[in-house]
Amino acid sequence: MTPLDAASPEPGSHEPIKPSATRVLRQFRVVFNAVKTHFQQVEKQAGIGGAQVWALSVVQANPGIGVGELAKAMDIHQSTASNLVKALVSRQMLSTSRDAQDRRAVCLSVSEAGLAVLAAAPAPFAGVLPDALNALDDATLARLDNDLERLIKVLGGDAAAAQTPLAPL
């Protein structure tokens, strides 16, 4: 084994984790636990999941929005947005109506029950991670984007997972 091999153990090997990798792993744990704690608080206080609260808040801010526009606003797949809407409609937190000009289009609005849930939910409605990322400067975001892209390649991550909200994880 060469010194280079010792510094770069093969995936799945039983080599000890590098101290720098341990520090980064701990930082990921802090991030994931902060996200998890926030979503647990949301569910405890609002009675619904974080992604549903976020969807309600987007509709509240954009009365009459459609499912496709909701998906774009939340940066999720349209089928995911559709499932969120179905769940919120079934719980009578969202109401639907047909667009006057395009009868095929569905317009969403928050019901009184939905407004009550939003009043009980802790902010930020989109979650603590999007809020924290938004607070970072562009240079930091660019470095994070580049470094996380490299990590995702090493992990062999599924690109489709990028459009899954963190709340259900």
PDB file of C-alpha atoms in Angstrom:
ATOM      1  CA  MET A   1       0.000   0.000   0.000  1.00  0.00           C
ATOM      2  CA  THR A   2       1.414   3.391  -0.948  1.00  0.00           C
ATOM      3  CA  PRO A   3       1.126   6.489   1.297  1.00  0.00           C
ATOM      4  CA  LEU A   4      -1.441   7.856  -1.161  1.00  0.00           C
ATOM      5  CA  ASP A   5      -3.554   4.708  -0.792  1.00  0.00           C
ATOM      6  CA  ALA A   6      -3.448   5.019   3.001  1.00  0.00           C
ATOM      7  CA  ALA A   7      -4.729   8.594   2.806  1.00  0.00           C
ATOM      8  CA  SER A   8      -7.624   7.627   0.538  1.00  0.00           C
ATOM      9  CA  PRO A   9      -9.288   4.440   1.757  1.00  0.00           C
ATOM     10  CA  GLU A  10     -11.548   2.710  -0.733  1.00  0.00           C
ATOM     11  CA  PRO A  11     -15.287   3.103  -0.168  1.00  0.00           C
ATOM     12  CA  GLY A  12     -16.543   0.414   2.166  1.00  0.00           C
ATOM     13  CA  SER A  13     -13.088  -0.206   3.609  1.00  0.00           C
ATOM     14  CA  HIS A  14     -12.459  -0.493   7.299  1.00  0.00           C
ATOM     15  CA  GLU A  15      -9.882   2.278   7.403  1.00  0.00           C
ATOM     16  CA  PRO A  16     -10.281   4.727  10.296  1.00  0.00           C
ATOM     17  CA  ILE A  17     -12.040   7.946   9.405  1.00  0.00           C
ATOM     18  CA  LYS A  18      -9.746  10.960   9.063  1.00  0.00           C
ATOM     19  CA  PRO A  19     -10.013  13.593  11.831  1.00  0.00           C
ATOM     20  CA  SER A  20     -11.041  16.222   9.255  1.00  0.00           C
ATOM     21  CA  ALA A  21     -13.766  13.895   7.951  1.00  0.00           C
ATOM     22  CA  THR A  22     -14.956  13.346  11.538  1.00  0.00           C
ATOM     23  CA  ARG A  23     -15.257  17.118  12.070  1.00  0.00           C
ATOM     24  CA  VAL A  24     -17.286  17.503   8.863  1.00  0.00           C
ATOM     25  CA  LEU A  25     -19.476  14.530   9.802  1.00  0.00           C
ATOM     26  CA  ARG A  26     -20.202  16.198  13.140  1.00  0.00           C
ATOM     27  CA  GLN A  27     -21.148  19.407  11.329  1.00  0.00           C
ATOM     28  CA  PHE A  28     -23.581  17.468   9.122  1.00  0.00           C
ATOM     29  CA  ARG A  29     -25.083  15.973  12.272  1.00  0.00           C
ATOM     30  CA  VAL A  30     -25.587  19.461  13.724  1.00  0.00           C
ATOM     31  CA  VAL A  31     -27.263  20.629  10.490  1.00  0.00           C
ATOM     32  CA  PHE A  32     -29.506  17.550  10.218  1.00  0.00           C
ATOM     33  CA  ASN A  33     -30.454  17.736  13.906  1.00  0.00           C
ATOM     34  CA  ALA A  34     -31.330  21.444  13.610  1.00  0.00           C
ATOM     35  CA  VAL A  35     -33.554  20.667  10.622  1.00  0.00           C
ATOM     36  CA  LYS A  36     -35.125  17.658  12.360  1.00  0.00           C
ATOM     37  CA  THR A  37     -35.727  19.618  15.573  1.00  0.00           C
ATOM     38  CA  HIS A  38     -37.433  22.427  13.659  1.00  0.00           C
ATOM     39  CA  PHE A  39     -39.721  20.016  11.787  1.00  0.00           C
ATOM     40  CA  GLN A  40     -40.563  18.238  15.043  1.00  0.00           C
ATOM     41  CA  GLN A  41     -41.515  21.606  16.576  1.00  0.00           C
ATOM     42  CA  VAL A  42     -43.636  22.416  13.524  1.00  0.00           C
ATOM     43  CA  GLU A  43     -45.482  19.122  13.757  1.00  0.00           C
ATOM     44  CA  LYS A  44     -45.966  19.471  17.515  1.00  0.00           C
ATOM     45  CA  GLN A  45     -47.249  23.048  17.349  1.00  0.00           C
ATOM     46  CA  ALA A  46     -49.122  22.976  14.030  1.00  0.00           C
ATOM     47  CA  GLY A  47     -50.254  19.364  13.923  1.00  0.00           C
ATOM     48  CA  ILE A  48     -49.039  18.869  10.337  1.00  0.00           C
ATOM     49  CA  GLY A  49     -45.668  18.316   8.684  1.00  0.00           C
ATOM     50  CA  GLY A  50     -43.226  21.019   7.725  1.00  0.00           C
ATOM     51  CA  ALA A  51     -43.691  20.610   3.967  1.00  0.00           C
ATOM     52  CA  GLN A  52     -47.448  21.053   4.410  1.00  0.00           C
ATOM     53  CA  VAL A  53     -46.919  24.201   6.479  1.00  0.00           C
ATOM     54  CA  TRP A  54     -44.580  25.553   3.821  1.00  0.00           C
ATOM     55  CA  ALA A  55     -47.137  24.805   1.098  1.00  0.00           C
ATOM     56  CA  LEU A  56     -49.852  26.578   3.100  1.00  0.00           C
ATOM     57  CA  SER A  57     -47.619  29.608   3.557  1.00  0.00           C
ATOM     58  CA  VAL A  58     -46.854  29.786  -0.177  1.00  0.00           C
ATOM     59  CA  VAL A  59     -50.563  29.622  -1.027  1.00  0.00           C
ATOM     60  CA  GLN A  60     -51.348  32.238   1.618  1.00  0.00           C
ATOM     61  CA  ALA A  61     -48.763  34.570   0.081  1.00  0.00           C
ATOM     62  CA  ASN A  62     -50.044  33.826  -3.457  1.00  0.00           C
ATOM     63  CA  PRO A  63     -53.836  33.378  -3.366  1.00  0.00           C
ATOM     64  CA  GLY A  64     -55.100  31.630  -6.478  1.00  0.00           C
ATOM     65  CA  ILE A  65     -51.756  29.947  -7.190  1.00  0.00           C
ATOM     66  CA  GLY A  66     -51.899  26.674  -9.126  1.00  0.00           C
ATOM     67  CA  VAL A  67     -50.245  23.384  -8.282  1.00  0.00           C
ATOM     68  CA  GLY A  68     -47.508  23.850 -10.900  1.00  0.00           C
ATOM     69  CA  GLU A  69     -46.667  27.301  -9.581  1.00  0.00           C
ATOM     70  CA  LEU A  70     -46.645  25.925  -6.032  1.00  0.00           C
ATOM     71  CA  ALA A  71     -44.165  23.235  -7.128  1.00  0.00           C
ATOM     72  CA  LYS A  72     -41.902  25.903  -8.659  1.00  0.00           C
ATOM     73  CA  ALA A  73     -42.122  28.119  -5.566  1.00  0.00           C
ATOM     74  CA  MET A  74     -41.139  25.209  -3.314  1.00  0.00           C
ATOM     75  CA  ASP A  75     -38.631  23.787  -5.844  1.00  0.00           C
ATOM     76  CA  ILE A  76     -40.245  20.358  -5.704  1.00  0.00           C
ATOM     77  CA  HIS A  77     -41.608  17.978  -8.325  1.00  0.00           C
ATOM     78  CA  GLN A  78     -45.152  18.699  -9.485  1.00  0.00           C
ATOM     79  CA  SER A  79     -46.367  15.285  -8.298  1.00  0.00           C
ATOM     80  CA  THR A  80     -44.987  16.054  -4.828  1.00  0.00           C
ATOM     81  CA  ALA A  81     -46.841  19.379  -4.814  1.00  0.00           C
ATOM     82  CA  SER A  82     -49.991  17.623  -5.992  1.00  0.00           C
ATOM     83  CA  ASN A  83     -49.736  15.147  -3.105  1.00  0.00           C
ATOM     84  CA  LEU A  84     -49.253  17.997  -0.622  1.00  0.00           C
ATOM     85  CA  VAL A  85     -52.311  19.774  -2.032  1.00  0.00           C
ATOM     86  CA  LYS A  86     -54.445  16.601  -1.888  1.00  0.00           C
ATOM     87  CA  ALA A  87     -53.516  16.071   1.759  1.00  0.00           C
ATOM     88  CA  LEU A  88     -54.251  19.688   2.672  1.00  0.00           C
ATOM     89  CA  VAL A  89     -57.552  19.707   0.781  1.00  0.00           C
ATOM     90  CA  SER A  90     -58.615  16.470   2.483  1.00  0.00           C
ATOM     91  CA  ARG A  91     -57.868  18.082   5.852  1.00  0.00           C
ATOM     92  CA  GLN A  92     -59.833  21.174   4.745  1.00  0.00           C
ATOM     93  CA  MET A  93     -56.828  23.476   5.102  1.00  0.00           C
ATOM     94  CA  LEU A  94     -56.769  24.371   1.417  1.00  0.00           C
ATOM     95  CA  SER A  95     -59.685  24.940  -0.898  1.00  0.00           C
ATOM     96  CA  THR A  96     -59.707  24.677  -4.659  1.00  0.00           C
ATOM     97  CA  SER A  97     -61.647  26.498  -7.318  1.00  0.00           C
ATOM     98  CA  ARG A  98     -61.571  26.543 -11.100  1.00  0.00           C
ATOM     99  CA  ASP A  99     -59.907  29.425 -12.895  1.00  0.00           C
ATOM    100  CA  ALA A 100     -62.562  31.622 -14.525  1.00  0.00           C
ATOM    101  CA  GLN A 101     -60.633  31.895 -17.794  1.00  0.00           C
ATOM    102  CA  ASP A 102     -59.161  28.377 -17.976  1.00  0.00           C
ATOM    103  CA  ARG A 103     -61.610  25.911 -16.462  1.00  0.00           C
ATOM    104  CA  ARG A 104     -58.919  23.189 -16.455  1.00  0.00           C
ATOM    105  CA  ALA A 105     -56.728  25.176 -14.070  1.00  0.00           C
ATOM    106  CA  VAL A 106     -57.172  24.809 -10.316  1.00  0.00           C
ATOM    107  CA  CYS A 107     -56.699  27.823  -8.057  1.00  0.00           C
ATOM    108  CA  LEU A 108     -55.700  27.270  -4.438  1.00  0.00           C
ATOM    109  CA  SER A 109     -56.587  29.278  -1.366  1.00  0.00           C
ATOM    110  CA  VAL A 110     -56.005  28.802   2.351  1.00  0.00           C
ATOM    111  CA  SER A 111     -59.110  28.043   4.403  1.00  0.00           C
ATOM    112  CA  GLU A 112     -59.823  29.253   7.932  1.00  0.00           C
ATOM    113  CA  ALA A 113     -58.483  25.933   9.250  1.00  0.00           C
ATOM    114  CA  GLY A 114     -55.289  26.457   7.243  1.00  0.00           C
ATOM    115  CA  LEU A 115     -54.898  29.984   8.577  1.00  0.00           C
ATOM    116  CA  ALA A 116     -55.248  28.659  12.127  1.00  0.00           C
ATOM    117  CA  VAL A 117     -52.499  26.111  11.455  1.00  0.00           C
ATOM    118  CA  LEU A 118     -50.206  28.809  10.068  1.00  0.00           C
ATOM    119  CA  ALA A 119     -50.849  30.949  13.141  1.00  0.00           C
ATOM    120  CA  ALA A 120     -49.763  28.050  15.360  1.00  0.00           C
ATOM    121  CA  ALA A 121     -46.724  27.028  13.301  1.00  0.00           C
ATOM    122  CA  PRO A 122     -43.257  28.279  14.208  1.00  0.00           C
ATOM    123  CA  ALA A 123     -41.378  30.236  11.562  1.00  0.00           C
ATOM    124  CA  PRO A 124     -39.609  29.998   9.226  1.00  0.00           C
ATOM    125  CA  PHE A 125     -42.331  28.211   7.286  1.00  0.00           C
ATOM    126  CA  ALA A 126     -39.918  27.026   4.568  1.00  0.00           C
ATOM    127  CA  GLY A 127     -37.720  25.492   7.262  1.00  0.00           C
ATOM    128  CA  VAL A 128     -34.551  26.515   9.023  1.00  0.00           C
ATOM    129  CA  LEU A 129     -32.152  25.263   6.349  1.00  0.00           C
ATOM    130  CA  PRO A 130     -33.524  27.312   3.411  1.00  0.00           C
ATOM    131  CA  ASP A 131     -33.700  30.301   5.755  1.00  0.00           C
ATOM    132  CA  ALA A 132     -30.082  29.836   6.885  1.00  0.00           C
ATOM    133  CA  LEU A 133     -28.832  29.267   3.330  1.00  0.00           C
ATOM    134  CA  ASN A 134     -30.597  32.426   2.193  1.00  0.00           C
ATOM    135  CA  ALA A 135     -28.725  34.366   4.889  1.00  0.00           C
ATOM    136  CA  LEU A 136     -25.321  33.330   3.502  1.00  0.00           C
ATOM    137  CA  ASP A 137     -23.385  35.510   1.063  1.00  0.00           C
ATOM    138  CA  ASP A 138     -23.080  34.497  -2.596  1.00  0.00           C
ATOM    139  CA  ALA A 139     -19.405  33.472  -2.321  1.00  0.00           C
ATOM    140  CA  THR A 140     -20.147  31.091   0.565  1.00  0.00           C
ATOM    141  CA  LEU A 141     -23.114  29.629  -1.302  1.00  0.00           C
ATOM    142  CA  ALA A 142     -20.976  29.091  -4.405  1.00  0.00           C
ATOM    143  CA  ARG A 143     -18.324  27.222  -2.362  1.00  0.00           C
ATOM    144  CA  LEU A 144     -20.973  25.108  -0.635  1.00  0.00           C
ATOM    145  CA  ASP A 145     -22.628  24.321  -3.956  1.00  0.00           C
ATOM    146  CA  ASN A 146     -19.341  23.237  -5.504  1.00  0.00           C
ATOM    147  CA  ASP A 147     -18.225  21.191  -2.493  1.00  0.00           C
ATOM    148  CA  LEU A 148     -21.593  19.506  -2.003  1.00  0.00           C
ATOM    149  CA  GLU A 149     -21.706  18.642  -5.704  1.00  0.00           C
ATOM    150  CA  ARG A 150     -18.373  16.822  -5.261  1.00  0.00           C
ATOM    151  CA  LEU A 151     -19.670  15.024  -2.153  1.00  0.00           C
ATOM    152  CA  ILE A 152     -22.844  13.946  -3.963  1.00  0.00           C
ATOM    153  CA  LYS A 153     -20.740  12.487  -6.795  1.00  0.00           C
ATOM    154  CA  VAL A 154     -18.665  10.479  -4.299  1.00  0.00           C
ATOM    155  CA  LEU A 155     -21.879   9.285  -2.620  1.00  0.00           C
ATOM    156  CA  GLY A 156     -23.431   8.382  -5.967  1.00  0.00           C
ATOM    157  CA  GLY A 157     -26.471  10.412  -4.925  1.00  0.00           C
ATOM    158  CA  ASP A 158     -29.717  10.318  -6.890  1.00  0.00           C
ATOM    159  CA  ALA A 159     -30.334  13.665  -8.616  1.00  0.00           C
ATOM    160  CA  ALA A 160     -34.106  13.089  -8.370  1.00  0.00           C
ATOM    161  CA  ALA A 161     -33.814  13.418  -4.589  1.00  0.00           C
ATOM    162  CA  ALA A 162     -33.104  17.128  -5.067  1.00  0.00           C
ATOM    163  CA  GLN A 163     -36.832  17.741  -5.487  1.00  0.00           C
ATOM    164  CA  THR A 164     -37.860  15.980  -2.285  1.00  0.00           C
ATOM    165  CA  PRO A 165     -38.625  18.273   0.668  1.00  0.00           C
ATOM    166  CA  LEU A 166     -36.514  17.661   3.758  1.00  0.00           C
ATOM    167  CA  ALA A 167     -39.536  17.582   6.070  1.00  0.00           C
ATOM    168  CA  PRO A 168     -40.475  13.952   5.407  1.00  0.00           C
ATOM    169  CA  LEU A 169     -36.887  12.726   5.754  1.00  0.00           C
TER     170      LEU A 169
END
